[in-house]
Every structure is written in C-alpha cells, then in structure tokens.
Coordinates of C-alpha atoms in Angstrom, one line a residue:
Chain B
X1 CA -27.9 19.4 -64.2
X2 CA -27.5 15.9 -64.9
X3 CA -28.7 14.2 -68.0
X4 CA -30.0 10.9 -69.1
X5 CA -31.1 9.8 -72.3
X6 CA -32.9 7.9 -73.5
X7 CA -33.3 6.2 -77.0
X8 CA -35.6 5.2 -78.7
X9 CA -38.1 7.8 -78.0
X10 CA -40.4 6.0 -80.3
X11 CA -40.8 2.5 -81.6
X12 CA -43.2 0.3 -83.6
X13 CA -42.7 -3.5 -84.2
X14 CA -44.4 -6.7 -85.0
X15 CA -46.5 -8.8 -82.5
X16 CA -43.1 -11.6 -81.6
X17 CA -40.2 -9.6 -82.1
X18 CA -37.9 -8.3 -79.4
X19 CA -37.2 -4.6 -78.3
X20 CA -34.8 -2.8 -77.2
X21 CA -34.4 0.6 -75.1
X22 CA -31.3 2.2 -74.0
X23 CA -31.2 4.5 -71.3
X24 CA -27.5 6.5 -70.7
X25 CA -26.7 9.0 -68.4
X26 CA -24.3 11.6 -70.2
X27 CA -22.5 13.4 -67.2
X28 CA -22.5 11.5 -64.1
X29 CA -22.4 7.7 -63.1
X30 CA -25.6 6.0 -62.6
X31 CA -25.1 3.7 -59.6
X32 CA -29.0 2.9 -60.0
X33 CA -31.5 2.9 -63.2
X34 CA -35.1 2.6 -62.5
X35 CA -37.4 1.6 -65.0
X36 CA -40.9 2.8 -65.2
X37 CA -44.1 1.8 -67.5
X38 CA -46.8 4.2 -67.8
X39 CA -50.5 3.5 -69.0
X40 CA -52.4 6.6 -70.0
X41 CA -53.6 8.7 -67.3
X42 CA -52.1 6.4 -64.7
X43 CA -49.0 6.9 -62.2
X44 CA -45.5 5.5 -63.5
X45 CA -45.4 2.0 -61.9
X46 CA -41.9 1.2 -60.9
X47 CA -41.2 -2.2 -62.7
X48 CA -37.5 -3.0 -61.6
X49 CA -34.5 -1.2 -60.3
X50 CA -30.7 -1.6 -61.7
X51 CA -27.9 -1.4 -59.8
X52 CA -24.7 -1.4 -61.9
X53 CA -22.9 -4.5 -62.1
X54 CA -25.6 -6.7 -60.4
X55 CA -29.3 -8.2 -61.7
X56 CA -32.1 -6.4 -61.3
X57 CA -34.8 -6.3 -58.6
X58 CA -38.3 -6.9 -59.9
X59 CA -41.5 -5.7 -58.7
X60 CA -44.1 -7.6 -57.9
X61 CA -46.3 -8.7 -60.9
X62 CA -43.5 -7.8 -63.6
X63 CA -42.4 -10.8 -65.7
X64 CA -38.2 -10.6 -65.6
X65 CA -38.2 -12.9 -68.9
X66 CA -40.6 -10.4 -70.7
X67 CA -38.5 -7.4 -69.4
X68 CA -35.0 -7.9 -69.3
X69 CA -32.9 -5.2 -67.4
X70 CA -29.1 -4.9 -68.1
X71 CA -27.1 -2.7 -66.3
X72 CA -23.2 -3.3 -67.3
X73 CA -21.9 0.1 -67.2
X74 CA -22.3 2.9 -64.8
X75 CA -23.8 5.0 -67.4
X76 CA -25.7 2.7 -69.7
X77 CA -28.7 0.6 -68.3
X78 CA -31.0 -1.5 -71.0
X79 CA -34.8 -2.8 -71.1
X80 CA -35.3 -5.3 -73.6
X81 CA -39.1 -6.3 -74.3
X82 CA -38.4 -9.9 -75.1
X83 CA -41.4 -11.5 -77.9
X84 CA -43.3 -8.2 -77.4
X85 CA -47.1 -9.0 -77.8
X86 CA -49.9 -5.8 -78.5
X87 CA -50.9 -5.1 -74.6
X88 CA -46.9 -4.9 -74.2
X89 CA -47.8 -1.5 -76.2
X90 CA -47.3 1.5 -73.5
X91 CA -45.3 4.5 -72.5
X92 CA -41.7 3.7 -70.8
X93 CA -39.2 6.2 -69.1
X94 CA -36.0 5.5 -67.3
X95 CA -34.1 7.5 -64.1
X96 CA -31.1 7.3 -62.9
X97 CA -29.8 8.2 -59.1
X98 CA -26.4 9.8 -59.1
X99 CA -23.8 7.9 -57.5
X100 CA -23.3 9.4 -54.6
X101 CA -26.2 11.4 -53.7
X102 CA -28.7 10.8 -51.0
X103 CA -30.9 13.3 -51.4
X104 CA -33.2 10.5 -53.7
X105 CA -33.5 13.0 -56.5
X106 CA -34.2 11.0 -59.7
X107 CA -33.2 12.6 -63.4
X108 CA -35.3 10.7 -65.8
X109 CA -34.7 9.8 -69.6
X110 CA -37.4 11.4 -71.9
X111 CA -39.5 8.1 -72.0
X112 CA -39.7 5.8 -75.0
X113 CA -43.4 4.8 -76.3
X114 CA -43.6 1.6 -77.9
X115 CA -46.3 0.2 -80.4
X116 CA -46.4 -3.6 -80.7
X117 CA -48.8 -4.8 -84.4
Chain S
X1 CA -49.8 -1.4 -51.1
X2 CA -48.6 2.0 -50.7
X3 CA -50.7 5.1 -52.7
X4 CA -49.9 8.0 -54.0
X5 CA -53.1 10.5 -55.0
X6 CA -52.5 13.5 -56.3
X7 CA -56.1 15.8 -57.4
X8 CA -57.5 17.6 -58.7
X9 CA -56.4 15.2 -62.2
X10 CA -56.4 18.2 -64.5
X11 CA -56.7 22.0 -64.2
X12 CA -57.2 25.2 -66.5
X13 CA -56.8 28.5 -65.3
X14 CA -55.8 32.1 -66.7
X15 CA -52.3 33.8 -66.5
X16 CA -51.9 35.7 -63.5
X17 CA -54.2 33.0 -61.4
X18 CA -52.6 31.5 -58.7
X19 CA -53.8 27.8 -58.5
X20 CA -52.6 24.7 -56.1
X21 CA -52.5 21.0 -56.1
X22 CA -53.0 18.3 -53.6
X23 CA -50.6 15.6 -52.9
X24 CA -51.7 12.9 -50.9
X25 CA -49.7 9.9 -49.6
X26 CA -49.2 7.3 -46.6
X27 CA -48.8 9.0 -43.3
X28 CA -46.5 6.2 -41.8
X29 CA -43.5 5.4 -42.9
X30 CA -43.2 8.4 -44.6
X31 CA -39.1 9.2 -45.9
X32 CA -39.2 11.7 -47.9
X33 CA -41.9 13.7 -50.8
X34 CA -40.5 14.5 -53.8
X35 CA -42.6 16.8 -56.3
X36 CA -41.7 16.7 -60.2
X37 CA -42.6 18.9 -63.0
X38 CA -43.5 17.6 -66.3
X39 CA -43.1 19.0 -69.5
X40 CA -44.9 17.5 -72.7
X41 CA -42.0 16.1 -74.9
X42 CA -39.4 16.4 -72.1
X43 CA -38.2 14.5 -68.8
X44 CA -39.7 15.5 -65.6
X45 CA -37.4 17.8 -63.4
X46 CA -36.9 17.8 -60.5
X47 CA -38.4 20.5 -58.5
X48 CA -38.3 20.1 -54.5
X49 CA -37.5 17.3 -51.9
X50 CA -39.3 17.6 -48.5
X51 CA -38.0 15.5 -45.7
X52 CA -39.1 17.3 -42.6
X53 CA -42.5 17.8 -41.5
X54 CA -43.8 21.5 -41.9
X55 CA -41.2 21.9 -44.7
X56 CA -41.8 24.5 -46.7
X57 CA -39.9 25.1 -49.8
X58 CA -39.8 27.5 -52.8
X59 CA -38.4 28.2 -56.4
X60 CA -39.2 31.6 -58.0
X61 CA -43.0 31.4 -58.3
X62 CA -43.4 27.6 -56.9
X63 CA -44.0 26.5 -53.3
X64 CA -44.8 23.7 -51.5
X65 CA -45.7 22.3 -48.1
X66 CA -45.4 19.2 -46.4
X67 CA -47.8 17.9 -43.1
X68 CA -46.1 14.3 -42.5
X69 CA -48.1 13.9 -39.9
X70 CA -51.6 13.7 -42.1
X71 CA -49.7 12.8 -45.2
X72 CA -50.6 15.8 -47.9
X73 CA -48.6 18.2 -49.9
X74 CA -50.0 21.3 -51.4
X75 CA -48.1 23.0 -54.0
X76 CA -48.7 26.2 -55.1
X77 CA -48.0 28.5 -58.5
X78 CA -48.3 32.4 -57.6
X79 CA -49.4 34.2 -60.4
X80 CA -49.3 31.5 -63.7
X81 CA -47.8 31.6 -66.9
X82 CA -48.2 29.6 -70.3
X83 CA -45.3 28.4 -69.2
X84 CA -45.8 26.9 -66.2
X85 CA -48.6 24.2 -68.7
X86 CA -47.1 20.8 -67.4
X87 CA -47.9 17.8 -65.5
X88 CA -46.7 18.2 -61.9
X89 CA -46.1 14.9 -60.4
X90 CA -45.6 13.7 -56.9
X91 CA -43.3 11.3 -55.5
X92 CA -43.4 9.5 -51.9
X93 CA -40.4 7.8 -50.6
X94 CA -40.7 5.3 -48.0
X95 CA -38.8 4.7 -44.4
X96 CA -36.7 1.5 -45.3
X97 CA -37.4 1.5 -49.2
X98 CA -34.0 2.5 -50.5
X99 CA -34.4 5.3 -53.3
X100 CA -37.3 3.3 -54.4
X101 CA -40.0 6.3 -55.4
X102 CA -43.7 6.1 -55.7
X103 CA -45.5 8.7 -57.9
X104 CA -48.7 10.1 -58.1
X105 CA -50.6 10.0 -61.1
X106 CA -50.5 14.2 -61.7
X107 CA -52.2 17.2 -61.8
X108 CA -52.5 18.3 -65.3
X109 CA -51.9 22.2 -65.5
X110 CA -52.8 24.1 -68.6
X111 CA -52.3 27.4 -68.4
X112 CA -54.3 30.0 -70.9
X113 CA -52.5 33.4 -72.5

C-alpha cells in the first residue's frame, strides 16, 4: 500500500525557535497533504489542507503565521512551527490522498510529537 | 460544527471475546464514513469506507455497518486477539467538503492473552 513518512517522529526545542516537520509520500504522488494536531485523548483536529503547488487552506482558529504549510512537490509537504512557545507542545501527524483516487482514503505519516522548553 | 463521537472511549476484553464499538456522526450531509485502525508507534490504516446506507463491510475478523439515516457505525471484532490492541478511529466525510475528514476521538481496544 502506499506510504508516507514522516520525520521527525520526535522533537524537543527551546521556547522561540522554529520547527520543522517533513512529511513525504514514498510511492505515489500526493496531490493533497492534510495536517493534523492531536491533544491527548482528543480527535485529530484538521488544521490545514495542501494542495501541491498552491497555499494552503486553513481551518478556522489555526494561526497560518505560527503554522506554515509548504507543499512544493507532489511528494513532499512541510509544517514549520514558526517561534514555537510551550502550549505549541502536542502530537502532529500528516496524510496524504493519492492523486487520483476518490474513494477519500487517507495514508497517514506516523505522527511527529513535539516538546517546546 | 460538525461531531464526530465514537464510545465507549476505551475497552478491555479477553481473547476470543467478540466486542463492538459505536460510531456516531451527523446524519445530514453525510458523504462518506471512513473507519481507521490504529496501532501504537505506527500510522493508522486504513480499514473500510462506507458510502451507502445499510453498507455492510468486512475484512477477516472485522465488520462494520453503516445507518446514514440515524448517523451511527458499529464495528465489530469476532473473536479478539492481542493483536487486534489498537485505537480504532472513525472518520466522517461531508456532502460538499472535498476529502476534508473528520475523526472521532477513538475507542481504545486492549486486548488480554
């Protein structure tokens, strides 16, 4: 089946500094990247969708200068935590729809969890 | 806002019990249900997409069922093994929303040897 990874699967970094995650898809093209935040025991809440080539779509309530969303290639899609602060600190996963599928089927990255001092 | 509720939240049983889990979502505008299985340390998978209502689908020891029309899954595991220990998630796709999915927070399923 199709893969995406994701990278880093763990981070930790000082209250200020910037992060980055990278989420690829190995053996298909990724026509659209969602990205996900997760708080413990909670639903993954859809922050913003990638399309390839284009900026991203936001959800409601997400800052798009704290979380920026690249998505220059069909198979690489990026989420930067810009000046990350401690309640920045969560659980983040990636998924990708294959290009030319409808059925809506999502393969997801293995999540990164980030620690902000 | 649309919600997604899956319960129960967490569940223990014995290999060899069959167990099932609810799925609850918005009856109107209802696309598609998607149901994902979660491993600890790995991506969810995919396991089913329902589209119709009164679907009912199956993989191996894994069902599920779909009622559009009251907006509630059930899925099922006949007979459980350690293995089957993950996070089931649900997803709800709406009429008009694109691929855009809502999930479910999870049933928890730990299965005991």
């Amino acid at each position: 089946g199709a893969v995406v990874s994701q990278h880093p699967s763990r981070v930790i970094c000082k209250s200020g500094t910037s992060v980055k995650i990278e989420c690829r898809s190995l053996d298909f093209q990724a026509t659209t990247m969602f990205w996900y935040r997760q708080f413990p025991k909670k639903s993954l809440m859809l922050m913003a969708t990638s399309n390839e080539g284009s900026k991203a779509t936001y959800e409601q309530g997400v800052e798009k200068d704290k979380f920026l969303i690249n998505h220059a290639s069909l198979t690489l899609s990026t989420l930067t935590v810009t000046s990350a602060h401690p309640e920045d600190s969560s659980f983040y996963i990636c998924s990708a729809r294959e290009g030319y599928s409808n059925t809506g089927e999502l393969f997801f990255g293995e999540g990164s969890r980030l620690t902000v001092l | 806002i649309l919600n997604v509720e899956q319960s129960p939240q967490s569940l223990h049983v014995q290999e060899g019990d069959s167990t099932n889990f609810t799925c609850s979502f918005p009856s109107s505008n209802f696309y598609a249900l998607h149901w994902y299985r979660w491993e600890t340390a790995k991506s969810p998978e995919a396991l089913f997409v329902m589209t119709l209502n009164g679907d009912e689908k199956k993989k191996g020891r894994i069902s599920a069922t779909l009622n559009t029309k009251e907006g509630y899954s059930y899925l099922y595991i006949k007979g459980s093994q350690p293995e089957d220990s993950a996070t089931y998630l649900c997803a709800f796709r709406p009429l008009g929303g694109g691929f855009k999915t809502i999930f479910g927070a999870g049933t928890r399923l730990f299965v005991k040897a």
